[in-house]
PDB file of C-alpha atoms in Angstrom:
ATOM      1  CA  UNK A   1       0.000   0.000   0.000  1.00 41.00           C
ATOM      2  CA  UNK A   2       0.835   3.448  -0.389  1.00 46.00           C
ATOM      3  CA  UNK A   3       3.161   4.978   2.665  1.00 45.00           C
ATOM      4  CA  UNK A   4       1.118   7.024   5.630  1.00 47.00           C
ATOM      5  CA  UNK A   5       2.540  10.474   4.036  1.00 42.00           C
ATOM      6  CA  UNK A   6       1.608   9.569   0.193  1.00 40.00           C
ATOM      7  CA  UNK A   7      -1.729   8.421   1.544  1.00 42.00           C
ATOM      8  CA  UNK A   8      -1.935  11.851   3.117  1.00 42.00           C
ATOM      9  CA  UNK A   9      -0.801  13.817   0.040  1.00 40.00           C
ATOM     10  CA  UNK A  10      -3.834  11.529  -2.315  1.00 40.00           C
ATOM     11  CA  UNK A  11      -5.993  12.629   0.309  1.00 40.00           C
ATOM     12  CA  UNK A  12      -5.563  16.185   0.852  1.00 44.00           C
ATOM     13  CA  UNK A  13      -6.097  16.090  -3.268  1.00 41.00           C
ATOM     14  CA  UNK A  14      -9.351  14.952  -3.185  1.00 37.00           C
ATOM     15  CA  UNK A  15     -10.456  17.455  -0.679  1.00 38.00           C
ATOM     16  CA  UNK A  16      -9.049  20.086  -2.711  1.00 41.00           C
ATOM     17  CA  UNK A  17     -10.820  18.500  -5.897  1.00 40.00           C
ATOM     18  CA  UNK A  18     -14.010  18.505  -4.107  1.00 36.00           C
ATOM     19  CA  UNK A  19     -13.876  21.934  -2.925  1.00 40.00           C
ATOM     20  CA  UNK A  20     -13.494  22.914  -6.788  1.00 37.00           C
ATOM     21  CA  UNK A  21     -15.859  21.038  -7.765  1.00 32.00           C
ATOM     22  CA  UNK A  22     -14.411  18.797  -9.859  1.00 33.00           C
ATOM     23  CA  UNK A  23     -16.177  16.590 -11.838  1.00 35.00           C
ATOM     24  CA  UNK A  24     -14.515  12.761 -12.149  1.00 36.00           C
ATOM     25  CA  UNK A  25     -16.130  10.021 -13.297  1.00 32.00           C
ATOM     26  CA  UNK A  26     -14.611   7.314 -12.345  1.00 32.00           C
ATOM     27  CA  UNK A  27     -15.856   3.995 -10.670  1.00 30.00           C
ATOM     28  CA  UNK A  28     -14.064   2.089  -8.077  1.00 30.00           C
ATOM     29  CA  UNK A  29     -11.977  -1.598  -8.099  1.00 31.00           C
ATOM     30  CA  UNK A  30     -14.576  -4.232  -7.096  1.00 33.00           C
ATOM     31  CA  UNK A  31     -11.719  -5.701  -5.659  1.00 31.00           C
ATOM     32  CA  UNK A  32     -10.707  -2.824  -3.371  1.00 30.00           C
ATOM     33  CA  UNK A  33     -11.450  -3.962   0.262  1.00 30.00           C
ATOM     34  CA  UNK A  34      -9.514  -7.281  -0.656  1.00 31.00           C
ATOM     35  CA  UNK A  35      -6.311  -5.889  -1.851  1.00 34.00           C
ATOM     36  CA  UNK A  36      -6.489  -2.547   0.238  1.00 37.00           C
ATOM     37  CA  UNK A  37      -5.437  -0.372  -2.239  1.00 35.00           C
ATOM     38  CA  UNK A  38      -8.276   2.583  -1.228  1.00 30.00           C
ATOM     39  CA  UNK A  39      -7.053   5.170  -3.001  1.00 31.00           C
ATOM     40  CA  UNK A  40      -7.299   3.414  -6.193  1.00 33.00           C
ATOM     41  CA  UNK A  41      -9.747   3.601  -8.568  1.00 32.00           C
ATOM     42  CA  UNK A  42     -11.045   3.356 -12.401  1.00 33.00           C
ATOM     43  CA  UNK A  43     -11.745  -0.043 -14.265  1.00 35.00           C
ATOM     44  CA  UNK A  44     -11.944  -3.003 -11.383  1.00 44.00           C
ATOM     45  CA  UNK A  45     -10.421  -6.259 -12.257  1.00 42.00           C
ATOM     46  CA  UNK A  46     -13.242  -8.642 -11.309  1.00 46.00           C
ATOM     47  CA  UNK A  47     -15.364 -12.075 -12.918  1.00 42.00           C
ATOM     48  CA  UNK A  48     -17.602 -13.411 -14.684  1.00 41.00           C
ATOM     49  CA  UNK A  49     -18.813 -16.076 -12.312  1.00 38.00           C
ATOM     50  CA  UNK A  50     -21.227 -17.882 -14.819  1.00 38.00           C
ATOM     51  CA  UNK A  51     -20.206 -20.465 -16.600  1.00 42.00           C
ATOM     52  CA  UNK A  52     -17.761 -20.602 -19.863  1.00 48.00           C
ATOM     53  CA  UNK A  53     -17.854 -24.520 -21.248  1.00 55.00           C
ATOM     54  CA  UNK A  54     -17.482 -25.782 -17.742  1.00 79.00           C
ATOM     55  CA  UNK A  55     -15.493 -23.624 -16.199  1.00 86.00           C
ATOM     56  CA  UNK A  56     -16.333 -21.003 -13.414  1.00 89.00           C
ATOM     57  CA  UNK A  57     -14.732 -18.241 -12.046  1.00 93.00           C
ATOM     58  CA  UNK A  58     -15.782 -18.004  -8.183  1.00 94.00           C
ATOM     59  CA  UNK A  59     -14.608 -15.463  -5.946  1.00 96.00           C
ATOM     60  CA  UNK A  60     -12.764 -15.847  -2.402  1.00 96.00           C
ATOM     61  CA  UNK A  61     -12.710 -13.789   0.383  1.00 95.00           C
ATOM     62  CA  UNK A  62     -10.253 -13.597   3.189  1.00 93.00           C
ATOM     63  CA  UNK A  63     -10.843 -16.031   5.990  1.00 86.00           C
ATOM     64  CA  UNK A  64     -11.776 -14.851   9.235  1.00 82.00           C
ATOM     65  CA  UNK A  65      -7.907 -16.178  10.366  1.00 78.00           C
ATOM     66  CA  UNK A  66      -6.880 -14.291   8.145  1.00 74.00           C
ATOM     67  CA  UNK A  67      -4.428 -16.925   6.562  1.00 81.00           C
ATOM     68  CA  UNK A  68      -6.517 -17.821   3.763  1.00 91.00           C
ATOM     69  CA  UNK A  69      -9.006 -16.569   1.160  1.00 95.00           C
ATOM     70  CA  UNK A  70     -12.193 -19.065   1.125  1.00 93.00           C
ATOM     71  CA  UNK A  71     -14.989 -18.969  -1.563  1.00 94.00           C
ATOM     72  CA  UNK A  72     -18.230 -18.108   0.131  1.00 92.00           C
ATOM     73  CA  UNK A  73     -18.903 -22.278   1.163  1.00 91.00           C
ATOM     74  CA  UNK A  74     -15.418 -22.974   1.995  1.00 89.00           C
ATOM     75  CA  UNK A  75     -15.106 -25.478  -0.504  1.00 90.00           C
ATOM     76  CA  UNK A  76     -12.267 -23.406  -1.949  1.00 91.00           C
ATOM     77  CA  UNK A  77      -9.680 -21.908  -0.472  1.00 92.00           C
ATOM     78  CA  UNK A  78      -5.844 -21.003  -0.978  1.00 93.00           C
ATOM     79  CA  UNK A  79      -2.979 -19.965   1.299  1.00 91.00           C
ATOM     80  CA  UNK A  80       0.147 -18.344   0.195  1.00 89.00           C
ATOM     81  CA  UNK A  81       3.267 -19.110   2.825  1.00 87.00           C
ATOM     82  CA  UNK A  82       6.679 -18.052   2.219  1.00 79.00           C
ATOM     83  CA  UNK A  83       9.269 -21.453   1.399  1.00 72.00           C
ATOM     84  CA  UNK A  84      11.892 -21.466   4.294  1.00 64.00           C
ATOM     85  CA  UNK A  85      14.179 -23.651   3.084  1.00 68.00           C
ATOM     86  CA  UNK A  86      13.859 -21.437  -0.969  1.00 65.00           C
ATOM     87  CA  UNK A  87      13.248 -18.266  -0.474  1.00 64.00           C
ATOM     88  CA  UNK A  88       9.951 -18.986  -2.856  1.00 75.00           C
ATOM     89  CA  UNK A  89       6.404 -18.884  -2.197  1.00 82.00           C
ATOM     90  CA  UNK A  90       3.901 -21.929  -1.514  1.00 84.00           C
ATOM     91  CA  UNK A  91       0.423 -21.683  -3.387  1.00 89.00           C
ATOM     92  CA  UNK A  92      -1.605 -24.033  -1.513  1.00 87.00           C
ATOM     93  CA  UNK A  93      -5.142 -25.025  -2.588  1.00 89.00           C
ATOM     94  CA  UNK A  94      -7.299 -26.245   0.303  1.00 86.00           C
ATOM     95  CA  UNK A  95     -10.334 -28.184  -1.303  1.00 86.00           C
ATOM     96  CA  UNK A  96     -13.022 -29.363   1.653  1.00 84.00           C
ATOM     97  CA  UNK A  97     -11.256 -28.415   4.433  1.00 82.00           C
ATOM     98  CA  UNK A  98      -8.689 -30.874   3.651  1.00 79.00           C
ATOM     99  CA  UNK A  99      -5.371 -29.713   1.883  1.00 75.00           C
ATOM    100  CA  UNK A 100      -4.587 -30.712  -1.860  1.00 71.00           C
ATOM    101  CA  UNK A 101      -2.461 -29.519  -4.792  1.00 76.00           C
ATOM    102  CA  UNK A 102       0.356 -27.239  -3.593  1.00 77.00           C
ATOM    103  CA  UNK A 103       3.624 -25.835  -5.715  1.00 81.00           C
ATOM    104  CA  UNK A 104       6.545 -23.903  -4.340  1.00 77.00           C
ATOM    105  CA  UNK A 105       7.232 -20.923  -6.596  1.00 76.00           C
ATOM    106  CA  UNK A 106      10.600 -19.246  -6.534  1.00 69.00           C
ATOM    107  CA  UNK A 107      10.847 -15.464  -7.498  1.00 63.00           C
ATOM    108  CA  UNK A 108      12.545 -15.706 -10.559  1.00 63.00           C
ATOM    109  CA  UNK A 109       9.422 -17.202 -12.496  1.00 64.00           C
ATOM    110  CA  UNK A 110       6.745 -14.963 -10.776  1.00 68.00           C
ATOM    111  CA  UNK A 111       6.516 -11.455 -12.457  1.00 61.00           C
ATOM    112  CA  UNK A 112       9.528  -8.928 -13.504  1.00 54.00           C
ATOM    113  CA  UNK A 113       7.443  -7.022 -10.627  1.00 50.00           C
ATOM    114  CA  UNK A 114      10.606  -8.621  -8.625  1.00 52.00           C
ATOM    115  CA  UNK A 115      13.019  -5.908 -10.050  1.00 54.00           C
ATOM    116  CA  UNK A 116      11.391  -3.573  -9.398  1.00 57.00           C
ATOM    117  CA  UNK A 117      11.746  -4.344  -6.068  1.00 58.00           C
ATOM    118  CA  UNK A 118       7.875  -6.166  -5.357  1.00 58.00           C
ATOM    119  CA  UNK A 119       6.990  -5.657  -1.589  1.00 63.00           C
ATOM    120  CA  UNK A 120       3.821  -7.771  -0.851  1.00 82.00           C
ATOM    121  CA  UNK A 121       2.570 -10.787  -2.151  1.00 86.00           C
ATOM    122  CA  UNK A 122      -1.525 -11.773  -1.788  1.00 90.00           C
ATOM    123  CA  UNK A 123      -3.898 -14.145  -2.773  1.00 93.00           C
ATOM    124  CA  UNK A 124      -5.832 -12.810  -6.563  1.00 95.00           C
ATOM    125  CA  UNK A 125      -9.331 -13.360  -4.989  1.00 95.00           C
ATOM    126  CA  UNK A 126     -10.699 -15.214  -7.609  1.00 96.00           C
ATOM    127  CA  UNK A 127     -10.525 -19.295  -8.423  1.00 94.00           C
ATOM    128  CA  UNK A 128     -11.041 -20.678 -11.961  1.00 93.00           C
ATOM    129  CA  UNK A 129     -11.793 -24.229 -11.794  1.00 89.00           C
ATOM    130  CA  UNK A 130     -14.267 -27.060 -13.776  1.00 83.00           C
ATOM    131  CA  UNK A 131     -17.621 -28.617 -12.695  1.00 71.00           C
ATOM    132  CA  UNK A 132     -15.433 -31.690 -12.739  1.00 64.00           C
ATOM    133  CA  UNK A 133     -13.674 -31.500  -9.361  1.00 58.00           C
ATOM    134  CA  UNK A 134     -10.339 -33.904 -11.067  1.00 60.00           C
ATOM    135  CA  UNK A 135      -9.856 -30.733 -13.357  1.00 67.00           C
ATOM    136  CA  UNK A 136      -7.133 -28.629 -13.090  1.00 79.00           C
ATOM    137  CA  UNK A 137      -7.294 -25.476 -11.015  1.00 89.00           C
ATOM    138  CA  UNK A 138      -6.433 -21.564 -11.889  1.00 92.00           C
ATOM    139  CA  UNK A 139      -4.944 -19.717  -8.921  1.00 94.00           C
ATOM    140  CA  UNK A 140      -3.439 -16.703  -8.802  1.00 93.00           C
ATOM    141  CA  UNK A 141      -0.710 -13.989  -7.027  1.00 92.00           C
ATOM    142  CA  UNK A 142      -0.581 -10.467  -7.147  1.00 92.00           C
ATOM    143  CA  UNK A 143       2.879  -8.665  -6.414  1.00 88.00           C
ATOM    144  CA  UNK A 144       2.579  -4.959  -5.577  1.00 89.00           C
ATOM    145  CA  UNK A 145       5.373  -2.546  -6.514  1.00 87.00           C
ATOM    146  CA  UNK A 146       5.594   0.521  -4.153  1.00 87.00           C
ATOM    147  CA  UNK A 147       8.244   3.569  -4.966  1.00 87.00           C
ATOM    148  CA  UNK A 148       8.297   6.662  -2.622  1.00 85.00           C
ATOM    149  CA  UNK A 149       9.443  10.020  -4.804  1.00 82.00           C
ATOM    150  CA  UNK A 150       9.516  13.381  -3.607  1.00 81.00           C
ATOM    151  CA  UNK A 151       5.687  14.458  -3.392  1.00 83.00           C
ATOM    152  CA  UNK A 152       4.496  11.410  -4.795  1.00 87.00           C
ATOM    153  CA  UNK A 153       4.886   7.852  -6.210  1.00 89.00           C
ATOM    154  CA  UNK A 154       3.962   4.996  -7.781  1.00 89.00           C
ATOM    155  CA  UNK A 155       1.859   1.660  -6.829  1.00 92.00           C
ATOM    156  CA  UNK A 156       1.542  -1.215  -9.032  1.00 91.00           C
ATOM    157  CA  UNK A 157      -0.683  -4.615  -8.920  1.00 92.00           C
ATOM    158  CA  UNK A 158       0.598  -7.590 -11.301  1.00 91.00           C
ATOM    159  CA  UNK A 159      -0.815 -10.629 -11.636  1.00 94.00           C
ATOM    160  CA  UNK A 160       0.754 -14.276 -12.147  1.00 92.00           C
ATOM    161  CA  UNK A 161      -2.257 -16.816 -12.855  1.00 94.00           C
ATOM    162  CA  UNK A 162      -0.968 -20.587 -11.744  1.00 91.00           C
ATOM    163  CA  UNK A 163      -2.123 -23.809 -13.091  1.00 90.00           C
ATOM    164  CA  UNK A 164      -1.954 -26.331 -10.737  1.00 84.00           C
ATOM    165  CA  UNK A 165      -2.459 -30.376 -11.761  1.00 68.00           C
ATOM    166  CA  UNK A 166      -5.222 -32.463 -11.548  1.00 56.00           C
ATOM    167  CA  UNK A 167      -5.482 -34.520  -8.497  1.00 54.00           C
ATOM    168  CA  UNK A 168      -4.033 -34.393  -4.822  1.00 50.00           C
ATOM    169  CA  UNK A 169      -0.316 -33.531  -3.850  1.00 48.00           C
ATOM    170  CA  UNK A 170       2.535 -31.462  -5.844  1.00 48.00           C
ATOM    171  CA  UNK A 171       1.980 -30.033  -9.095  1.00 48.00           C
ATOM    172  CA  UNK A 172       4.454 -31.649 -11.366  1.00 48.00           C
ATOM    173  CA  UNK A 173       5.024 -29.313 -14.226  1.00 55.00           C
ATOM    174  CA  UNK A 174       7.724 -27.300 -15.127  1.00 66.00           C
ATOM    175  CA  UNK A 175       6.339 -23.729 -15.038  1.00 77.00           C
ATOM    176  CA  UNK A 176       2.396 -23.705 -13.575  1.00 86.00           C
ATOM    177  CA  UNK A 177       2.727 -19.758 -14.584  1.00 90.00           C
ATOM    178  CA  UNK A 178       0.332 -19.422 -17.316  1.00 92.00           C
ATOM    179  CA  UNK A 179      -0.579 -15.785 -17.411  1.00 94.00           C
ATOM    180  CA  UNK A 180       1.437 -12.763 -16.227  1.00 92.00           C
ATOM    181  CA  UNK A 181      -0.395  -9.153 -16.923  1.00 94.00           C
ATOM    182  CA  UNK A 182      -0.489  -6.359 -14.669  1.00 94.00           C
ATOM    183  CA  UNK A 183      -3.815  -5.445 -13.227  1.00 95.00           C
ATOM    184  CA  UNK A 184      -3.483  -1.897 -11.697  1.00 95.00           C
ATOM    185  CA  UNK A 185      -1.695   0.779 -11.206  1.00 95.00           C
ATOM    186  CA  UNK A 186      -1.662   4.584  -9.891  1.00 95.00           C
ATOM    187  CA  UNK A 187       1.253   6.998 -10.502  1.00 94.00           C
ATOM    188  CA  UNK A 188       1.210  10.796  -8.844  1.00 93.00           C
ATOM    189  CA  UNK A 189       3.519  13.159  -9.926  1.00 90.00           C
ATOM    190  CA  UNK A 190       4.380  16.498  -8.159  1.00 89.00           C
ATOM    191  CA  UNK A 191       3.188  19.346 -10.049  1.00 88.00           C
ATOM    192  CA  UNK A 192       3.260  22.569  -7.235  1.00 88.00           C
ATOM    193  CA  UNK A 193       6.892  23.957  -6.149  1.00 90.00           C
ATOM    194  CA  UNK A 194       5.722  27.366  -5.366  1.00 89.00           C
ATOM    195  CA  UNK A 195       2.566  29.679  -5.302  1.00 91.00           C
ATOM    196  CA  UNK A 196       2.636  30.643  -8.418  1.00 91.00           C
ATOM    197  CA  UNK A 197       2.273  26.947  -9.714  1.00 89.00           C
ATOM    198  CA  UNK A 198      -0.870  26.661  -7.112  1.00 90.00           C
ATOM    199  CA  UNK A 199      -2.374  29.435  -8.777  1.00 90.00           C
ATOM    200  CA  UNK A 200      -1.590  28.405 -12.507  1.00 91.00           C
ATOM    201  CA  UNK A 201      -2.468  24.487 -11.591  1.00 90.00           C
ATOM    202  CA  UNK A 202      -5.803  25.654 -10.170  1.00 89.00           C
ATOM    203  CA  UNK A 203      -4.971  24.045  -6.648  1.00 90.00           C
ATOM    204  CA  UNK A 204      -4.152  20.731  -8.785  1.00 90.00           C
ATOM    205  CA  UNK A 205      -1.268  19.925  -7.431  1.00 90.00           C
ATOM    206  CA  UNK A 206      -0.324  16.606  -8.765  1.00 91.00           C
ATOM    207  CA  UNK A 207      -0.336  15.237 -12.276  1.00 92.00           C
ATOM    208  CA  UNK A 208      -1.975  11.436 -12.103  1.00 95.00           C
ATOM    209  CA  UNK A 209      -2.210   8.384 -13.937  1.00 95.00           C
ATOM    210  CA  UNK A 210      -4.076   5.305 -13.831  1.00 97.00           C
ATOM    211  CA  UNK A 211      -4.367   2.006 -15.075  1.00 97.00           C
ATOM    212  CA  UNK A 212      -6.511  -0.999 -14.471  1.00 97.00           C
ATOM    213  CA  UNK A 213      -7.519  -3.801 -15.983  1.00 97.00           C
ATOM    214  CA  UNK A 214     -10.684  -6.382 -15.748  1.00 96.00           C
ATOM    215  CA  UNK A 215     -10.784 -10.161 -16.322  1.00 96.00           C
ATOM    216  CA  UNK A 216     -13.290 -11.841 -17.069  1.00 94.00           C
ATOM    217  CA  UNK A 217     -13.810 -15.608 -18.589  1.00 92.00           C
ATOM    218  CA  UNK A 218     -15.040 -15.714 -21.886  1.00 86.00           C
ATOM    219  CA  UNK A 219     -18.428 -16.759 -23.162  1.00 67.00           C
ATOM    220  CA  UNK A 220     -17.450 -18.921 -25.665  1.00 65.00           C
ATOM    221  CA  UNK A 221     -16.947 -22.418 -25.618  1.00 59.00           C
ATOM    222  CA  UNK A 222     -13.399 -24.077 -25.963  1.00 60.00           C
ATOM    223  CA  UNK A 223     -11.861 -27.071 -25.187  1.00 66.00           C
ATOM    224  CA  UNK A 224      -9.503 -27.588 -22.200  1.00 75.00           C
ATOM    225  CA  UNK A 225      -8.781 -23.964 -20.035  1.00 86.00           C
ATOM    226  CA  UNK A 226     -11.067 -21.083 -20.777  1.00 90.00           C
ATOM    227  CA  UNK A 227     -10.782 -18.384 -22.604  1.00 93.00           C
ATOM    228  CA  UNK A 228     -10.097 -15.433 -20.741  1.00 95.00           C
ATOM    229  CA  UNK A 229     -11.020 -11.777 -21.397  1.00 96.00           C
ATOM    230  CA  UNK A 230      -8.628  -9.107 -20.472  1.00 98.00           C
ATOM    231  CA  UNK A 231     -10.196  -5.289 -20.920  1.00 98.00           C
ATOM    232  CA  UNK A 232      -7.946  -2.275 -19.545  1.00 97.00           C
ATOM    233  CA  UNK A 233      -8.469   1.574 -18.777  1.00 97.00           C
ATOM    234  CA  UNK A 234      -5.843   3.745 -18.516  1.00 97.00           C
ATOM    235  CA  UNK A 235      -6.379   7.358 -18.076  1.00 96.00           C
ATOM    236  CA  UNK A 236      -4.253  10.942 -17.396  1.00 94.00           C
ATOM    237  CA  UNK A 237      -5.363  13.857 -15.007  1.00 94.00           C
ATOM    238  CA  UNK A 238      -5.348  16.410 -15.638  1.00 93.00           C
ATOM    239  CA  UNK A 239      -6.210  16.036 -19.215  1.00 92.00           C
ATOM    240  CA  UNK A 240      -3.110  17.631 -20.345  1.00 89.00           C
ATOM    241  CA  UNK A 241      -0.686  15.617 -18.618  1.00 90.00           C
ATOM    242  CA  UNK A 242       2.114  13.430 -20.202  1.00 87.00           C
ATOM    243  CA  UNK A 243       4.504  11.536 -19.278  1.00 82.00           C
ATOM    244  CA  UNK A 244       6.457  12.762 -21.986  1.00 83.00           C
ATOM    245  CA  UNK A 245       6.559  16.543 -21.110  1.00 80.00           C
ATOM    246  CA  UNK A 246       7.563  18.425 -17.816  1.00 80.00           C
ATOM    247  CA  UNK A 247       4.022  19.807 -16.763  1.00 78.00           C
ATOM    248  CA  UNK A 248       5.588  23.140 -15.051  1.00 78.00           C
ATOM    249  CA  UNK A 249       6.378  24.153 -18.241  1.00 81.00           C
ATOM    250  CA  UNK A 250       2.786  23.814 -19.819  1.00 85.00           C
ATOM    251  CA  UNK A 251       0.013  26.718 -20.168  1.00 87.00           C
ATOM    252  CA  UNK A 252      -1.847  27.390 -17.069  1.00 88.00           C
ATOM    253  CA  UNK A 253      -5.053  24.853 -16.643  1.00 89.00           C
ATOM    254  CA  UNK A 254      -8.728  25.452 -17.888  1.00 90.00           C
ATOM    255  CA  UNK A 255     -11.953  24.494 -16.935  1.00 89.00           C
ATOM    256  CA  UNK A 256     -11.904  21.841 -19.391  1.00 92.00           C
ATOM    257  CA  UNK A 257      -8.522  20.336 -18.418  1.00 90.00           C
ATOM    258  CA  UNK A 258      -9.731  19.707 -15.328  1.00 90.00           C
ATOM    259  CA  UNK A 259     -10.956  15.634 -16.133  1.00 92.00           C
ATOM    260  CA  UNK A 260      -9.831  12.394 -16.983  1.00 92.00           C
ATOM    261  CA  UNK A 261      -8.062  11.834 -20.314  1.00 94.00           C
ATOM    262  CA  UNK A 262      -8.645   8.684 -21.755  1.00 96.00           C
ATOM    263  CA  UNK A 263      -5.701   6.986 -22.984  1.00 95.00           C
ATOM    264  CA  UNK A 264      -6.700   4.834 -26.053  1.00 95.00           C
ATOM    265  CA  UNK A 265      -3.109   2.920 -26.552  1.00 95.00           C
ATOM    266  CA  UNK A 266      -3.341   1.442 -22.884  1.00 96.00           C
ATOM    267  CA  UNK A 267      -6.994   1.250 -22.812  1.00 97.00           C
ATOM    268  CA  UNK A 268      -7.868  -2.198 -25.039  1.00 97.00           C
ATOM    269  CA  UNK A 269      -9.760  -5.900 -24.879  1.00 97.00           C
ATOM    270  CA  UNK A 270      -7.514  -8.814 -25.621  1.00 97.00           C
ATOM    271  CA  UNK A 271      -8.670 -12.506 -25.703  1.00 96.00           C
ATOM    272  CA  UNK A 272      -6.537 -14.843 -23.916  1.00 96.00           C
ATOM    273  CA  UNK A 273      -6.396 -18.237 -25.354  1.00 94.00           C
ATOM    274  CA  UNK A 274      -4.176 -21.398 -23.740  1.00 92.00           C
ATOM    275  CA  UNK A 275      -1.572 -22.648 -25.961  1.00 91.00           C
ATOM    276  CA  UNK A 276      -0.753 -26.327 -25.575  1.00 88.00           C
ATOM    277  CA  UNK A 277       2.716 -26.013 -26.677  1.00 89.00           C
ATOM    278  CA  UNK A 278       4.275 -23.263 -24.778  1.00 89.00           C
ATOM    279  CA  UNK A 279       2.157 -23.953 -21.489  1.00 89.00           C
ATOM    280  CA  UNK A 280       1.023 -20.367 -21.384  1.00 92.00           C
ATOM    281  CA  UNK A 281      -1.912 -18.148 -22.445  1.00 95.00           C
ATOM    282  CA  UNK A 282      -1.186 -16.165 -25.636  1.00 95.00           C
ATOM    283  CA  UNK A 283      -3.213 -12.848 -26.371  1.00 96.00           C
ATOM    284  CA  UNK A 284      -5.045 -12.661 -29.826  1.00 96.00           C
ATOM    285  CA  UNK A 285      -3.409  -9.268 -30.669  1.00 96.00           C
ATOM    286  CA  UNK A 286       0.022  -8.328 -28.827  1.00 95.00           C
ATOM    287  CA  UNK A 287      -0.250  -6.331 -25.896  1.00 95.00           C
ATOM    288  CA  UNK A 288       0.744  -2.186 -26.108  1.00 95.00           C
ATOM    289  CA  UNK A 289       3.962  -1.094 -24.235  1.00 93.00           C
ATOM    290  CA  UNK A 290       2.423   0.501 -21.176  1.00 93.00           C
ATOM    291  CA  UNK A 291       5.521   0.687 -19.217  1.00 89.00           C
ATOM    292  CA  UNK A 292       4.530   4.757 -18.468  1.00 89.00           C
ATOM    293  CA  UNK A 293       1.896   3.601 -15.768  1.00 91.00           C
ATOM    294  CA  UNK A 294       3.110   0.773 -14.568  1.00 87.00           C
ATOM    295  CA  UNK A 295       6.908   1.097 -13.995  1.00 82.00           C
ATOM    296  CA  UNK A 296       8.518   3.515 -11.731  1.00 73.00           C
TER     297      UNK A 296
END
């Protein structure tokens, strides 16, 4: 999560946004109370929990333990433990109360959210399994990124989706990664070093930029793992902002800079379909470079 002082910075904004009476529309993560990441909003990632072929998506909550995120009858659950002996984390999928397929991932084959120095690991709160209870299971972990700048920073959710095997005990394959996509992300950049920039920003003090993305399964029917939908949203605010220029430098803000920007290159819908011989989920059209939002 963000630090106490950035937290403090996001929220001061808002106030200031609301005494201007700025108008945002924006809609918040459905996800948000299990991840924690309040401050965050825009396009939730969430599911589709009817069913695609045979295949369901079915949400988890965290146990009242706290060790655990459970579907809503316990049937489900899964546990992530840091490995003591590797370094790695355990994915542990609890089916009945009574614990079954497991695997022991080290860093190096979770997300390239490692280098850029990933602080937390949870529990994705969503399980993708079949109607037939021998079928594999999709599981998933979400690394945050957190980066502390002067007057702002950067948060970033990416997701690794796990296969694990058929049946009780170990997984046995090589990689059980199968997807890797980021899912969110918030970036605030300091745009006030005086009162002169108060006045020209209109009391908008910080440049931001969003990104989140929704999954969903698809609604066609395949053979073997579903097809999964992957929609994104990334937007700018103030609408003049970029990345690519030094904002102290632009014209003073208007009424009508003060919304959301729509970015259309990191806003898109992919398809996600499995592909037998790599092991992994492919998109239909290659993904954008979004680095901008995502990356310190």
């Amino acid at each position: 999560m963000f630090s106490d002082g950035f937290a403090k910075i996001v929220r001061s904004q808002l106030i200031t946004r609301r005494e201007a009476e700025v108008q945002r529309n924006t809609t918040c993560l459905n996800v948000i109370a299990v991840l924690g990441t309040l401050l965050m909003c825009g396009c939730g990632w969430g599911a589709n929990s009817s069913d695609t072929a045979s295949y369901r998506m079915i949400p988890l909550v965290p146990d009242p333990d706290g060790e655990k995120h459970c579907s809503q009858d316990q049937k489900w659950c899964v546990q992530l433990a840091q490995d003591a002996d590797t370094g790695g984390v355990m994915v542990s999928v609890i089916r009945d109360g009574k614990p079954g397929r497991e695997r022991t991932l080290a860093y190096d084959i979770l997300t390239d959210a490692d280098s850029f120095g990933a602080t937390d690991r949870e529990v994705w709160p969503f399980l993708i399994t079949d109607s037939d209870r021998s079928a594999d299971v999709l599981v998933g972990v979400i690394s945050t990124v957190n980066v502390g700048y002067s007057g702002g920073g950067t948060e970033a959710h990416f997701l690794d989706v796990i296969r694990l095997d058929a049946g009780d005990g170990p997984s046995l394959s090589t990689n059980p990664v199968v997807l890797s996509v980021p899912i969110g992300a918030v970036k605030m950049i300091r745009a006030c070093f005086s009162e002169a920039d108060i006045q020209k920003r209109r009391d908008v003090c910080h440049d931001e930029y969003r990104f989140a993305a929704d999954i969903r399964l698809s609604h066609h029917g395949v053979v073997g793992l579903p097809e999964i939908e992957y929609a994104s949203r990334a937007t700018a605010f103030p609408a003049t902002a970029s990345l690519d220029q030094d904002s102290t430098q632009l014209p003073s803000l208007r009424d009508e800079d003060l919304v959301e920007r729509v970015d259309e290159r990191c806003s898109f819908d992919r398809i996600f379909r499995f592909d037998v011989a790599n092991g992994r989920y492919e998109p239909d059209v290659r993904l954008p470079d979004c680095d901008d939002y995502l990356m310190p």
